[in-house]
Short mmCIF file of C-alpha atoms and ligand atoms in Angstrom, two decimals:
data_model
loop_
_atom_site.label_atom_id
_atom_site.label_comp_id
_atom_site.label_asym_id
_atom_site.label_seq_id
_atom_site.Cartn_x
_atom_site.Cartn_y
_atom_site.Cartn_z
CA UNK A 170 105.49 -103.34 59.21
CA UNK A 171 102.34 -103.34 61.40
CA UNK A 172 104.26 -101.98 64.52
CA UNK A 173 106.93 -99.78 62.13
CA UNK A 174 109.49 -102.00 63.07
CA UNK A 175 112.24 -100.84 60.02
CA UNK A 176 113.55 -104.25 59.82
CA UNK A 177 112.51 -107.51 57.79
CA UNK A 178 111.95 -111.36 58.37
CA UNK A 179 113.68 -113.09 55.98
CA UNK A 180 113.84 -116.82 55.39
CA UNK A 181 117.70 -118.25 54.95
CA UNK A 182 118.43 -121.81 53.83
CA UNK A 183 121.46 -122.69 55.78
CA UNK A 184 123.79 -126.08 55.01
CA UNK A 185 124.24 -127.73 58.79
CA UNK A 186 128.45 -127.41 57.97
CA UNK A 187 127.44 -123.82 57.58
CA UNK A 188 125.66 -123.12 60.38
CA UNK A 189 128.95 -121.65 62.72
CA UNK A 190 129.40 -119.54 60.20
CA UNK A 191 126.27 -118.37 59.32
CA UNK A 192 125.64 -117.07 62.96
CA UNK A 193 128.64 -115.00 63.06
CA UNK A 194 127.60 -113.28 59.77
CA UNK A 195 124.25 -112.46 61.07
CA UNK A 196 125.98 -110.93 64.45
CA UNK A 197 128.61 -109.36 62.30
CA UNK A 198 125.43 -107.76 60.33
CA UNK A 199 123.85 -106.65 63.44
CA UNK A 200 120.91 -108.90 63.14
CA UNK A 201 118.41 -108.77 66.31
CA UNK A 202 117.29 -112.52 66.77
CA UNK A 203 116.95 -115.49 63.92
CA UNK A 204 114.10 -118.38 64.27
CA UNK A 205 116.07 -121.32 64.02
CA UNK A 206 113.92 -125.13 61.89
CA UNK A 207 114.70 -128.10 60.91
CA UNK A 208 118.03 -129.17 61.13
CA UNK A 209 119.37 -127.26 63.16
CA UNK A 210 117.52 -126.74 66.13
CA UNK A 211 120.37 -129.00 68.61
CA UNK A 212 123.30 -127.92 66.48
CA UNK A 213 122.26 -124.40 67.03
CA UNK A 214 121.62 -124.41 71.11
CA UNK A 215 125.49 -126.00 71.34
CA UNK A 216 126.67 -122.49 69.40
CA UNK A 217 124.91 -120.10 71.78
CA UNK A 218 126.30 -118.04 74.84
CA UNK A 219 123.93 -118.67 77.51
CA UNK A 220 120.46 -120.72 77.04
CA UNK A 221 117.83 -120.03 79.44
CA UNK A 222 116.82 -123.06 81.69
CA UNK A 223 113.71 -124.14 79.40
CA UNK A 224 116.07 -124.86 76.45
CA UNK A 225 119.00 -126.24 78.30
CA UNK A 226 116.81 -129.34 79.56
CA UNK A 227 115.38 -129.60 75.98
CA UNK A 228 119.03 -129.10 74.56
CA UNK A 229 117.51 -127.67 71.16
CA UNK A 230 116.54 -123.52 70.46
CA UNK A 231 114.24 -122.72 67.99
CA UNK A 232 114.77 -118.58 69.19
CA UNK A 233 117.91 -116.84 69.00
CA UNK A 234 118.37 -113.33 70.47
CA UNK A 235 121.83 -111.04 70.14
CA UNK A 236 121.92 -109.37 73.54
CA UNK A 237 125.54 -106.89 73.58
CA UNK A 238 127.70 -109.35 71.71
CA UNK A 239 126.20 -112.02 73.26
CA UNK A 240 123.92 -115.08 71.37
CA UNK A 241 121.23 -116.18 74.01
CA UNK A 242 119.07 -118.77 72.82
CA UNK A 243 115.19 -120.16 73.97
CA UNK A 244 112.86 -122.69 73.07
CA UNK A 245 108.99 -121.02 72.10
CA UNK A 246 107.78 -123.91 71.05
CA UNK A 247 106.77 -125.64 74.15
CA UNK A 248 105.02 -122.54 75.40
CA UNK A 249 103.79 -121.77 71.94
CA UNK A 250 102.39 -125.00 71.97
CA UNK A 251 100.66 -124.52 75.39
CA UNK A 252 98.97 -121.28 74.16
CA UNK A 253 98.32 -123.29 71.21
CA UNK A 254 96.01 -125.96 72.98
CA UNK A 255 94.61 -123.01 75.46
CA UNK A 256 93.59 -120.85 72.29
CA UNK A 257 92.18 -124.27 70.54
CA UNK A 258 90.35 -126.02 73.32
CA UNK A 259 89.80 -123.44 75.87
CA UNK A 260 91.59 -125.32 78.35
CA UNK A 261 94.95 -125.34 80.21
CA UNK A 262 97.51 -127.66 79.41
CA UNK A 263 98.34 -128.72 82.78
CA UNK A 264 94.96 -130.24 83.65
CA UNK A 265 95.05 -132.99 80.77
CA UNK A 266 96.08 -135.92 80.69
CA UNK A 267 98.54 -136.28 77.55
CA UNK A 268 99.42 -139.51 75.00
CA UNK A 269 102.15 -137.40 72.56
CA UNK A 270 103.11 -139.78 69.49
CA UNK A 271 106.61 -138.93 68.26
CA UNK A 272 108.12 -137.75 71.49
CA UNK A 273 111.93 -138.29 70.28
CA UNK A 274 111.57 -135.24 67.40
CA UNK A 275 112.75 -132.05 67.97
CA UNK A 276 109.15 -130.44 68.51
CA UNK A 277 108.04 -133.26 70.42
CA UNK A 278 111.02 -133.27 73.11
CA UNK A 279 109.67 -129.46 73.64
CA UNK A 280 105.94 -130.30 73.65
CA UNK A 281 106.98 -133.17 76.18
CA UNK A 282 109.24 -130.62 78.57
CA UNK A 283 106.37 -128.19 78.07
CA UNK A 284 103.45 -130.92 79.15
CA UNK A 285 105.67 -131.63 82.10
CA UNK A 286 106.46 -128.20 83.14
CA UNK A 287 102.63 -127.68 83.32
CA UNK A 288 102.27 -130.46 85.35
CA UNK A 289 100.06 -132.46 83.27
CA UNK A 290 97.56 -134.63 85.09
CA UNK A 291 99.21 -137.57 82.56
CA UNK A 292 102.09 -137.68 80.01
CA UNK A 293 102.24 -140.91 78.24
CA UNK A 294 104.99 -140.61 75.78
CA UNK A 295 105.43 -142.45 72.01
CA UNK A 296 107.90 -142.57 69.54
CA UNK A 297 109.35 -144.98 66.74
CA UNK A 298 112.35 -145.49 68.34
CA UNK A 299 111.49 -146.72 71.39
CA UNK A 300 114.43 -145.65 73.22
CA UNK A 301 114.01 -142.43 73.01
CA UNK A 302 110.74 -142.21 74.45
CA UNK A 303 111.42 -144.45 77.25
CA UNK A 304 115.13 -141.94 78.31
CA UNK A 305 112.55 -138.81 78.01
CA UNK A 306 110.15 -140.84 80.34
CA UNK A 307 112.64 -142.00 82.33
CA UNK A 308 113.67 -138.01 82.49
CA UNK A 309 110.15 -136.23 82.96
CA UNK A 310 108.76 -139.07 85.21
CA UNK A 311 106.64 -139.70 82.47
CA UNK A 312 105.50 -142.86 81.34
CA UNK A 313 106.62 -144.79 78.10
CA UNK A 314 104.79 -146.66 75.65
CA UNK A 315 105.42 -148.95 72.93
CA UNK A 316 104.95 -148.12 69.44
CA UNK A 317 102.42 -150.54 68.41
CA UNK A 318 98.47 -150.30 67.84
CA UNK A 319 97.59 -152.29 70.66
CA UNK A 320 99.66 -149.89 73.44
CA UNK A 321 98.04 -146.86 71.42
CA UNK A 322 94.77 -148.54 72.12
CA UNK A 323 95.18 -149.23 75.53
CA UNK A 324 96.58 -145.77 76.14
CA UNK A 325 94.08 -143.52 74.42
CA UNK A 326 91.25 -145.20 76.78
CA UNK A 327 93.13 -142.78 79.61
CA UNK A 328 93.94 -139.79 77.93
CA UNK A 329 91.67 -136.50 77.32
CA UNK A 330 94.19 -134.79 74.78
CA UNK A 331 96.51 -136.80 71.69
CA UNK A 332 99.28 -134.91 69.74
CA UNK A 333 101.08 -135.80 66.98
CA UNK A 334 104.56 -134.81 66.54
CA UNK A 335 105.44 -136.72 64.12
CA UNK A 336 105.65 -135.68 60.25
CA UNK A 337 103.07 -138.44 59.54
CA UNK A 338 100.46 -136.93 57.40
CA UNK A 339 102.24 -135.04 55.43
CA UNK A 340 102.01 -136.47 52.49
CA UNK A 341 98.46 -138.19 51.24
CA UNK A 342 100.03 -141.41 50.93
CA UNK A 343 101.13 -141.57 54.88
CA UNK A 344 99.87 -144.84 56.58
CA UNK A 345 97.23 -143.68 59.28
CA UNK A 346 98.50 -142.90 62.40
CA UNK A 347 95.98 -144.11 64.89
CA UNK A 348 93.09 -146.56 64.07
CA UNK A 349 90.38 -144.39 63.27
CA UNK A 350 88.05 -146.30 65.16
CA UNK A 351 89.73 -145.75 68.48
CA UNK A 352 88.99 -142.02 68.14
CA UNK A 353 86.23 -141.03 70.42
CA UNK A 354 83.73 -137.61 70.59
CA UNK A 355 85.33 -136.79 74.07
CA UNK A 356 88.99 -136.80 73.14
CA UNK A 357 91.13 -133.52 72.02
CA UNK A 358 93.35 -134.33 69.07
CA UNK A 359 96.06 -131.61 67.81
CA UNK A 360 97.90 -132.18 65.35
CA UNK A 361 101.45 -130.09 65.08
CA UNK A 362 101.47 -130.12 61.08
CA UNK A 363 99.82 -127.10 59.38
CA UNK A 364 100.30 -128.21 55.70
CA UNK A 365 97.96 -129.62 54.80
CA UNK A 366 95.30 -128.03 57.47
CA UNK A 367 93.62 -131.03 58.07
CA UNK A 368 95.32 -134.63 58.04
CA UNK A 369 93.99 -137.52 57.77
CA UNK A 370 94.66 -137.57 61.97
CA UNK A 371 92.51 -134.58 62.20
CA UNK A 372 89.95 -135.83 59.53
CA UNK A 373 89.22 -138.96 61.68
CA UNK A 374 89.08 -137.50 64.89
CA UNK A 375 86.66 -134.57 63.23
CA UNK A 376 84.61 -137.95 61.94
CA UNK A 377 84.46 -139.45 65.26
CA UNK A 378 83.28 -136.27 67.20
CA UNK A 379 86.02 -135.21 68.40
CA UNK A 380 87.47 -131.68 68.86
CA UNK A 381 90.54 -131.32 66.70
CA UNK A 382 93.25 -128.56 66.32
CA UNK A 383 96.21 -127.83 63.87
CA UNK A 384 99.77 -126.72 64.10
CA UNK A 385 98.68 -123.39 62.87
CA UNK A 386 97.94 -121.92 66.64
CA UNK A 387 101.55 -123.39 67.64
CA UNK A 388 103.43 -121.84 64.98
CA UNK A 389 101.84 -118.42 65.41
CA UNK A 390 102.49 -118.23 69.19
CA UNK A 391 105.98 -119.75 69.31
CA UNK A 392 106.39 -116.72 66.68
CA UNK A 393 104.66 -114.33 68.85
CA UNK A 394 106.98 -115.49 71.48
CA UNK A 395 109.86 -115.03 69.70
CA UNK A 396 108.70 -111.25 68.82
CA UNK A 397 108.32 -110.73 72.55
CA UNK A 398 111.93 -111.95 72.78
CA UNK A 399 113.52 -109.46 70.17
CA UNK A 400 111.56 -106.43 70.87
CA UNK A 401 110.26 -106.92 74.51
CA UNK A 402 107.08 -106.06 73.45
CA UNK A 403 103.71 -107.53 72.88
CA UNK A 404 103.53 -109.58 69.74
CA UNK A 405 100.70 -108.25 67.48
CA UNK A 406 99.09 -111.62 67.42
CA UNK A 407 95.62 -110.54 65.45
CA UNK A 408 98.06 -109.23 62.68
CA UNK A 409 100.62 -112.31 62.85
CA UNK A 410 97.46 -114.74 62.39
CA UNK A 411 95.80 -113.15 59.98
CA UNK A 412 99.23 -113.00 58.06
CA UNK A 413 98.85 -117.04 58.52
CA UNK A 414 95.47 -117.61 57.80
P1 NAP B 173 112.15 -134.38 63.78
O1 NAP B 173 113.02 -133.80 64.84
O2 NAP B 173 112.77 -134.92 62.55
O3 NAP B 173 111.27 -135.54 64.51
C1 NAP B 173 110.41 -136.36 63.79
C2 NAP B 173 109.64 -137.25 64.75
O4 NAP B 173 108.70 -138.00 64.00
C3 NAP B 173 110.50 -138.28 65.48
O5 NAP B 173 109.90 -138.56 66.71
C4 NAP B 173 110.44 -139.48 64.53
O6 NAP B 173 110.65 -140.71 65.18
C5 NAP B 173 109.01 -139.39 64.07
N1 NAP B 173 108.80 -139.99 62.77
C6 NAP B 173 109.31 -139.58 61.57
N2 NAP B 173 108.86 -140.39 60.59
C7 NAP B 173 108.07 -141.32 61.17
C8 NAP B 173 107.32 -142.44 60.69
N3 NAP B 173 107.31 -142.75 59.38
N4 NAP B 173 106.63 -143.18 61.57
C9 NAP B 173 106.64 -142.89 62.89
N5 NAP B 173 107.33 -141.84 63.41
C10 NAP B 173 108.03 -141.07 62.56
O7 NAP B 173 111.08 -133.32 63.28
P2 NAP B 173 110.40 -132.10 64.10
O8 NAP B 173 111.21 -130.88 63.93
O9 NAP B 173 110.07 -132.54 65.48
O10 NAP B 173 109.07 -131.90 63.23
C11 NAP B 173 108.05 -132.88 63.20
C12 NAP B 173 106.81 -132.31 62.51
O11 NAP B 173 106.31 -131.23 63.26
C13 NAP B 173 107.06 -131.76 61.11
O12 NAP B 173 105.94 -132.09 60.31
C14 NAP B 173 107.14 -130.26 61.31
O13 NAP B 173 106.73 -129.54 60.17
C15 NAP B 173 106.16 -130.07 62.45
N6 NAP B 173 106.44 -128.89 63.30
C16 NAP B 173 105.42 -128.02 63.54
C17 NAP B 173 105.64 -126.93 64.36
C18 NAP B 173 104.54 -125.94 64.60
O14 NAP B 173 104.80 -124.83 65.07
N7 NAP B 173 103.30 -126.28 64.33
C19 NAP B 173 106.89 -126.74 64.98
C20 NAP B 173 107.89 -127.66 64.74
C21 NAP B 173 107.65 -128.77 63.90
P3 NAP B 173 112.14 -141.36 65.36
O15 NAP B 173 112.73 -140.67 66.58
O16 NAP B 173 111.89 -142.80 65.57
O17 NAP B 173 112.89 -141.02 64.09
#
């Protein structure tokens, strides 16, 4: 509405057996672009026309653009997340030196590609499933850690910046993801959730000093992102956050 844009955003809750489907209707109905969530992210980058080479190595889209019959598909949250920690920290990604816990999810394959693509002085990489985080280590030349206290512990000693992708602190009665007391005044900690604002991550971290950051910043610029995709223009960002806020 802000730029007079005469179309609409509109939020569609899409079964994954429906998903085929779903994207021809919203061709058929000349839609511009779609945001694409939770499931469907993988499912949906299989179903496009051409990818660009971002969100072929991440094999997921969270951006969808129709472009003359064609479905072309991108991945804005790595670089939403990289504007995210510039905008948070006043720093750029690629001089940090990275531990990101829950590297196997679908936002934290991006946010590894992303650290990666920066060049990151350091990407140590986490996840439950240890497999997965050793393959995208293994992939990035990255290195791979166990998921256990003690390799978190030895691993936050050599990191400036922690993320978590994981959904852990979500709910209130989450177990804690890192022991509080190996959260020190000089580390960055962002966490990608934005509900609630402040996790019990963030809420240690803030305890111990340090600087912390929500998913808030990376779900406003991997939307301002995709608005640059659909309308090659510049995103109204000052709008789009206080729409957030
Ligand atoms: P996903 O693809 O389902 O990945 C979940 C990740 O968390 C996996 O690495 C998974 O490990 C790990 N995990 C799940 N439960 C765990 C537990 N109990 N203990 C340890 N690890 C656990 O989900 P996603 O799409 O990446 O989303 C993850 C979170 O990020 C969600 O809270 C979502 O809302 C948020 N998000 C935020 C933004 C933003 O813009 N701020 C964007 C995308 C997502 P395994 O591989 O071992 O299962």
């Amino acid at each position: 509405a802000h730029c007079e844009i005469p179309l609409h955003y509109a939020g569609f809750e899409i079964a994954p057996n429906d998903l085929k489907a779903a994207l021809l209707l919203t061709a058929e109905r000349e839609f511009v672009g779609l945001n694409i969530t939770i499931p469907h992210k993988r499912a949906a980058a299989m179903l496009c026309d051409e990818l660009d080479g971002f969100a072929a190595a991440i094999g997921a889209v969270n951006c969808l653009r129709f472009d003359h019959g064609k479905l072309i598909g991108r991945n804005t949250d790595g670089p939403g997340f990289a504007r995210a920690i510039a905008e948070e920290f006043g720093v750029e990604l690629g001089g940090l030196r990275v531990l990101l816990l829950g590297a196997g999810g679908g936002a934290g394959r991006a946010i590894a590609h992303e650290c990666a693509r920066a060049r990151c002085a350091k990407l140590v990489l986490a996840n439950r499933d240890e497999t997965k985080a050793r393959d995208l280590a293994q992939q990035l030349a990255a290195e791979a850690i166990r998921w256990s206290d003690d390799a978190f512990a030895s691993a936050l000693a050599e990191v400036d910046l922690v993320v978590n992708a994981t959904p852990l602190g979500m709910k209130d009665t989450d177990e804690p993801l890192i022991d509080a007391t190996l959260l020190r005044r000089d580390l960055l900690v962002y966490d990608i959730i934005y509900e609630p604002v402040r996790t019990r991550l963030l809420d240690d971290a803030a305890n111990a000093g340090a600087r912390i950051g929500n998913g808030l910043s990376m779900l406003l610029h991997q939307g301002a992102l995709s608005f640059e995709q659909w309308f090659d223009r510049a995103a109204p960002i000052d709008v789009m956050r206080a729409a957030l806020a």
